[in-house]
Amino acid sequence: MKRFIVLAMLLLGVGTLSAQQSFLDNQKMFPKVGEAYREKEELLKKEFEKKGLTYPAKYIFVRSFKLDSEMEIWVKNSVADTFRLFKSYRVCTLSGKMGPKRKEGDRQVPEGFYYINDFNPNSNYHLSLGINYPNFSDRILSDQKKPGGEIYIHGDCITVGCIPLTNEFIDEVYILAVNAKNAGQDFIPVHVFPVKFGNSRSLEYLGNFSLTDNSSKQFWTELRSAYDYFEKHHRLPVVMVDDRGKYIM
């Protein structure tokens, strides 16, 4: 039960609401982050204003779609608010195929419910944001000895299992994430789906995707339930993990 409660809090993006005044300043001390703020912050402010949004967003939510090569940033400024879409970014390329990551070296991009657990201002891939693969579900369902790890949203437009963006795009996403963490969002949710389930062509491709068993189809049904809930309510669903590694809502 404790594991369920912790996971629910992480997926909702609930953190300590106290401001972390020094995090933003510390990040800006790194050359690539400081340059990103100088080049991008005013542009971001104007985009927020144009869309009727308040900058900086205190809460952000990241959704990524593998087949559609797209990553969305949703924002809000209080726990009670619903999320609003700020921007969609093009993901440069896809490593692996449809289906979750299950072992080290499989080149798969994870699928499931994660949160940002690392800010790397000195990344070899410009800037990078780590996600907490393997999560509770992955630890049960993936290779017990070598599940893999070090999965990032990063720049430089190359990948062997991560989510790559152009340097221009990662600059913006990194700034938004730094601002949210600085405002107190300790756990920034990242949901990774095989496809955008609302896209009929992508959904058709997924339905025709060749599988050796039904485990991935059942897994995708679990993911779609969370996707559909967010589409309807623009609020994050509470997703838990049972003893078999299955996501339940």
Short mmCIF file of C-alpha atoms in Angstrom, two decimals:
data_model
loop_
_atom_site.label_atom_id
_atom_site.label_comp_id
_atom_site.label_asym_id
_atom_site.label_seq_id
_atom_site.Cartn_x
_atom_site.Cartn_y
_atom_site.Cartn_z
CA MET A 1 0.00 0.00 0.00
CA LYS A 2 2.84 2.40 0.78
CA ARG A 3 4.27 1.80 -2.71
CA PHE A 4 0.86 2.60 -4.24
CA ILE A 5 0.59 5.89 -2.35
CA VAL A 6 4.11 6.98 -3.26
CA LEU A 7 3.60 6.16 -6.95
CA ALA A 8 0.29 8.04 -7.00
CA MET A 9 1.99 11.13 -5.58
CA LEU A 10 4.77 10.92 -8.15
CA LEU A 11 2.39 10.54 -11.07
CA LEU A 12 0.35 13.50 -9.90
CA GLY A 13 3.48 15.61 -9.76
CA VAL A 14 2.94 16.47 -6.12
CA GLY A 15 6.02 17.72 -4.37
CA THR A 16 6.94 19.96 -1.48
CA LEU A 17 5.18 23.19 -2.32
CA SER A 18 7.87 25.27 -0.69
CA ALA A 19 9.93 27.29 -3.17
CA GLN A 20 13.46 26.10 -3.85
CA GLN A 21 14.93 29.54 -4.36
CA SER A 22 18.46 28.39 -5.08
CA PHE A 23 17.77 25.74 -7.72
CA LEU A 24 17.17 28.21 -10.57
CA ASP A 25 20.18 30.33 -9.64
CA ASN A 26 22.40 27.27 -9.38
CA GLN A 27 21.30 25.98 -12.77
CA LYS A 28 21.92 29.34 -14.42
CA MET A 29 25.55 29.17 -13.28
CA PHE A 30 26.16 26.40 -15.83
CA PRO A 31 27.13 27.91 -19.21
CA LYS A 32 24.65 26.03 -21.41
CA VAL A 33 21.74 26.72 -19.06
CA GLY A 34 22.62 30.39 -18.68
CA GLU A 35 22.84 30.74 -22.45
CA ALA A 36 19.50 28.96 -22.90
CA TYR A 37 17.82 31.45 -20.56
CA ARG A 38 19.38 34.41 -22.32
CA GLU A 39 18.31 33.19 -25.75
CA LYS A 40 14.95 31.61 -24.98
CA GLU A 41 13.28 33.06 -21.90
CA GLU A 42 11.82 36.19 -23.53
CA LEU A 43 10.52 34.09 -26.42
CA LEU A 44 8.88 31.69 -23.98
CA LYS A 45 7.27 34.57 -22.10
CA LYS A 46 5.79 35.89 -25.34
CA GLU A 47 4.48 32.45 -26.32
CA PHE A 48 2.87 32.03 -22.89
CA GLU A 49 1.28 35.47 -23.14
CA LYS A 50 -0.02 34.78 -26.65
CA LYS A 51 -1.73 31.62 -25.40
CA GLY A 52 -3.16 33.28 -22.30
CA LEU A 53 -0.87 31.39 -19.94
CA THR A 54 1.03 32.66 -16.90
CA TYR A 55 4.83 32.43 -17.07
CA PRO A 56 6.62 30.67 -15.51
CA ALA A 57 4.43 27.61 -15.09
CA LYS A 58 4.57 26.18 -11.58
CA TYR A 59 3.55 22.74 -12.76
CA ILE A 60 4.36 20.98 -16.02
CA PHE A 61 3.42 17.60 -17.44
CA VAL A 62 5.28 15.88 -20.28
CA ARG A 63 3.66 13.45 -22.74
CA SER A 64 5.68 11.71 -25.43
CA PHE A 65 4.41 9.58 -28.33
CA LYS A 66 6.91 7.23 -29.96
CA LEU A 67 5.39 6.49 -33.37
CA ASP A 68 4.07 10.05 -33.78
CA SER A 69 7.52 11.49 -32.92
CA GLU A 70 5.94 14.12 -30.72
CA MET A 71 6.39 15.44 -27.20
CA GLU A 72 3.86 17.71 -25.51
CA ILE A 73 4.33 20.11 -22.61
CA TRP A 74 1.22 20.83 -20.53
CA VAL A 75 1.20 23.54 -17.86
CA LYS A 76 -0.76 24.92 -14.93
CA ASN A 77 -0.15 27.19 -11.95
CA SER A 78 -2.07 25.66 -9.05
CA VAL A 79 -2.92 22.16 -7.90
CA ALA A 80 -6.62 22.82 -8.47
CA ASP A 81 -6.19 23.94 -12.09
CA THR A 82 -6.57 21.66 -15.08
CA PHE A 83 -3.59 21.35 -17.40
CA ARG A 84 -3.45 23.34 -20.63
CA LEU A 85 -1.31 22.46 -23.62
CA PHE A 86 1.56 24.87 -24.05
CA LYS A 87 3.48 23.37 -26.97
CA SER A 88 4.21 20.24 -28.98
CA TYR A 89 7.81 19.48 -29.93
CA ARG A 90 9.06 17.23 -32.70
CA VAL A 91 11.07 14.24 -31.46
CA CYS A 92 14.06 13.79 -33.77
CA THR A 93 14.15 10.05 -34.20
CA LEU A 94 12.98 6.76 -32.73
CA SER A 95 15.18 3.97 -31.43
CA GLY A 96 13.82 0.44 -31.28
CA LYS A 97 10.17 -0.35 -31.97
CA MET A 98 6.74 -0.28 -30.38
CA GLY A 99 6.64 -1.87 -26.94
CA PRO A 100 8.14 -1.23 -23.51
CA LYS A 101 11.80 -1.40 -22.57
CA ARG A 102 12.58 -4.68 -20.85
CA LYS A 103 16.36 -5.11 -20.73
CA GLU A 104 19.70 -3.36 -21.10
CA GLY A 105 20.80 -2.96 -24.69
CA ASP A 106 17.41 -3.56 -26.34
CA ARG A 107 17.49 0.01 -27.73
CA GLN A 108 13.86 0.45 -26.67
CA VAL A 109 12.40 3.76 -25.54
CA PRO A 110 10.48 3.00 -22.32
CA GLU A 111 6.67 3.15 -22.28
CA GLY A 112 4.78 3.94 -19.10
CA PHE A 113 4.50 6.47 -16.30
CA TYR A 114 7.62 8.21 -15.07
CA TYR A 115 8.95 11.44 -13.58
CA ILE A 116 12.04 13.58 -14.11
CA ASN A 117 14.72 12.50 -11.67
CA ASP A 118 17.81 14.28 -12.99
CA PHE A 119 18.82 17.64 -14.43
CA ASN A 120 22.12 17.42 -16.31
CA PRO A 121 23.42 20.85 -17.37
CA ASN A 122 26.74 19.31 -18.47
CA SER A 123 25.27 16.58 -20.66
CA ASN A 124 27.22 15.16 -23.58
CA TYR A 125 23.96 15.69 -25.48
CA HIS A 126 23.71 19.45 -24.87
CA LEU A 127 21.20 19.44 -21.97
CA SER A 128 19.33 16.45 -20.59
CA LEU A 129 16.51 15.52 -18.23
CA GLY A 130 16.57 12.02 -16.77
CA ILE A 131 13.46 9.91 -16.24
CA ASN A 132 13.18 7.26 -13.52
CA TYR A 133 13.32 4.12 -15.63
CA PRO A 134 13.08 1.44 -14.30
CA ASN A 135 9.98 2.38 -12.31
CA PHE A 136 8.01 0.05 -9.98
CA SER A 137 6.37 -1.76 -12.89
CA ASP A 138 9.58 -2.07 -14.89
CA ARG A 139 11.42 -3.59 -11.94
CA ILE A 140 8.88 -6.41 -11.86
CA LEU A 141 8.49 -7.00 -15.60
CA SER A 142 11.98 -6.25 -16.92
CA ASP A 143 15.17 -8.31 -16.80
CA GLN A 144 15.94 -8.67 -13.11
CA LYS A 145 19.70 -8.47 -13.51
CA LYS A 146 20.07 -5.92 -16.31
CA PRO A 147 16.89 -3.88 -16.90
CA GLY A 148 18.87 -0.96 -18.31
CA GLY A 149 18.76 2.67 -17.24
CA GLU A 150 20.02 6.19 -17.86
CA ILE A 151 17.05 7.20 -20.00
CA TYR A 152 16.96 10.92 -20.81
CA ILE A 153 15.12 13.59 -22.73
CA HIS A 154 18.10 15.30 -24.34
CA GLY A 155 19.48 17.34 -27.22
CA ASP A 156 21.81 16.62 -30.15
CA CYS A 157 19.09 14.76 -32.08
CA ILE A 158 20.51 11.22 -31.66
CA THR A 159 19.36 8.28 -29.54
CA VAL A 160 19.86 4.66 -28.53
CA GLY A 161 16.74 4.44 -26.36
CA CYS A 162 16.19 7.98 -25.11
CA ILE A 163 13.89 10.80 -26.28
CA PRO A 164 15.98 13.14 -28.46
CA LEU A 165 15.14 16.73 -29.37
CA THR A 166 17.01 19.43 -31.24
CA ASN A 167 19.19 21.62 -29.04
CA GLU A 168 16.80 24.50 -29.67
CA PHE A 169 13.87 22.47 -28.34
CA ILE A 170 15.64 20.95 -25.33
CA ASP A 171 16.67 24.47 -24.29
CA GLU A 172 12.98 25.38 -23.96
CA VAL A 173 11.93 22.15 -22.26
CA TYR A 174 14.86 22.36 -19.84
CA ILE A 175 13.95 25.93 -18.88
CA LEU A 176 10.32 24.97 -18.27
CA ALA A 177 11.40 22.03 -16.11
CA VAL A 178 13.88 24.14 -14.11
CA ASN A 179 11.21 26.77 -13.49
CA ALA A 180 8.71 24.17 -12.28
CA LYS A 181 11.20 22.50 -9.96
CA ASN A 182 12.26 25.89 -8.65
CA ALA A 183 8.60 26.62 -7.85
CA GLY A 184 8.35 23.39 -5.84
CA GLN A 185 7.32 20.65 -8.29
CA ASP A 186 9.71 17.97 -7.10
CA PHE A 187 8.20 15.26 -9.31
CA ILE A 188 7.53 16.32 -12.90
CA PRO A 189 5.42 13.57 -14.54
CA VAL A 190 6.48 12.10 -17.88
CA HIS A 191 4.07 9.73 -19.64
CA VAL A 192 5.49 7.83 -22.61
CA PHE A 193 3.02 6.16 -25.00
CA PRO A 194 3.64 4.01 -28.08
CA VAL A 195 1.27 6.17 -30.15
CA LYS A 196 -1.11 9.08 -29.80
CA PHE A 197 -4.23 7.02 -29.16
CA GLY A 198 -6.44 9.77 -30.56
CA ASN A 199 -4.70 9.53 -33.95
CA SER A 200 -6.65 6.96 -35.99
CA ARG A 201 -3.76 6.17 -38.34
CA SER A 202 -1.33 5.63 -35.46
CA LEU A 203 -3.88 3.50 -33.63
CA GLU A 204 -4.44 1.42 -36.76
CA TYR A 205 -0.69 0.85 -37.07
CA LEU A 206 -0.52 -0.27 -33.44
CA GLY A 207 -3.44 -2.66 -33.97
CA ASN A 208 -1.65 -4.26 -36.91
CA PHE A 209 1.77 -4.35 -35.24
CA SER A 210 3.20 -7.86 -35.24
CA LEU A 211 3.55 -9.29 -31.73
CA THR A 212 4.76 -12.67 -30.49
CA ASP A 213 2.32 -12.63 -27.53
CA ASN A 214 -0.54 -10.63 -26.06
CA SER A 215 1.44 -9.06 -23.22
CA SER A 216 2.14 -5.83 -25.09
CA LYS A 217 -1.49 -5.47 -26.19
CA GLN A 218 -2.64 -5.81 -22.58
CA PHE A 219 0.05 -3.34 -21.53
CA TRP A 220 -1.11 -0.83 -24.15
CA THR A 221 -4.70 -1.18 -22.90
CA GLU A 222 -3.45 -0.13 -19.46
CA LEU A 223 -1.63 2.86 -20.96
CA ARG A 224 -4.64 3.90 -23.02
CA SER A 225 -6.88 4.05 -19.94
CA ALA A 226 -4.61 6.73 -18.47
CA TYR A 227 -4.37 8.53 -21.82
CA ASP A 228 -8.16 8.61 -22.21
CA TYR A 229 -8.65 9.87 -18.65
CA PHE A 230 -6.30 12.80 -19.23
CA GLU A 231 -7.87 13.60 -22.59
CA LYS A 232 -11.28 13.83 -20.94
CA HIS A 233 -10.37 15.68 -17.75
CA HIS A 234 -6.99 17.37 -18.38
CA ARG A 235 -6.02 16.09 -14.95
CA LEU A 236 -3.47 13.40 -14.22
CA PRO A 237 -4.94 10.01 -13.37
CA VAL A 238 -3.90 8.19 -10.22
CA VAL A 239 -2.07 5.13 -11.54
CA MET A 240 -0.80 2.39 -9.26
CA VAL A 241 1.15 -0.83 -9.78
CA ASP A 242 0.05 -4.23 -8.51
CA ASP A 243 2.29 -7.12 -7.47
CA ARG A 244 2.43 -8.40 -11.08
CA GLY A 245 3.69 -5.06 -12.39
CA LYS A 246 0.34 -4.18 -13.97
CA TYR A 247 -0.74 -0.54 -14.06
CA ILE A 248 -4.16 -0.04 -12.46
CA MET A 249 -6.38 3.05 -12.20
#
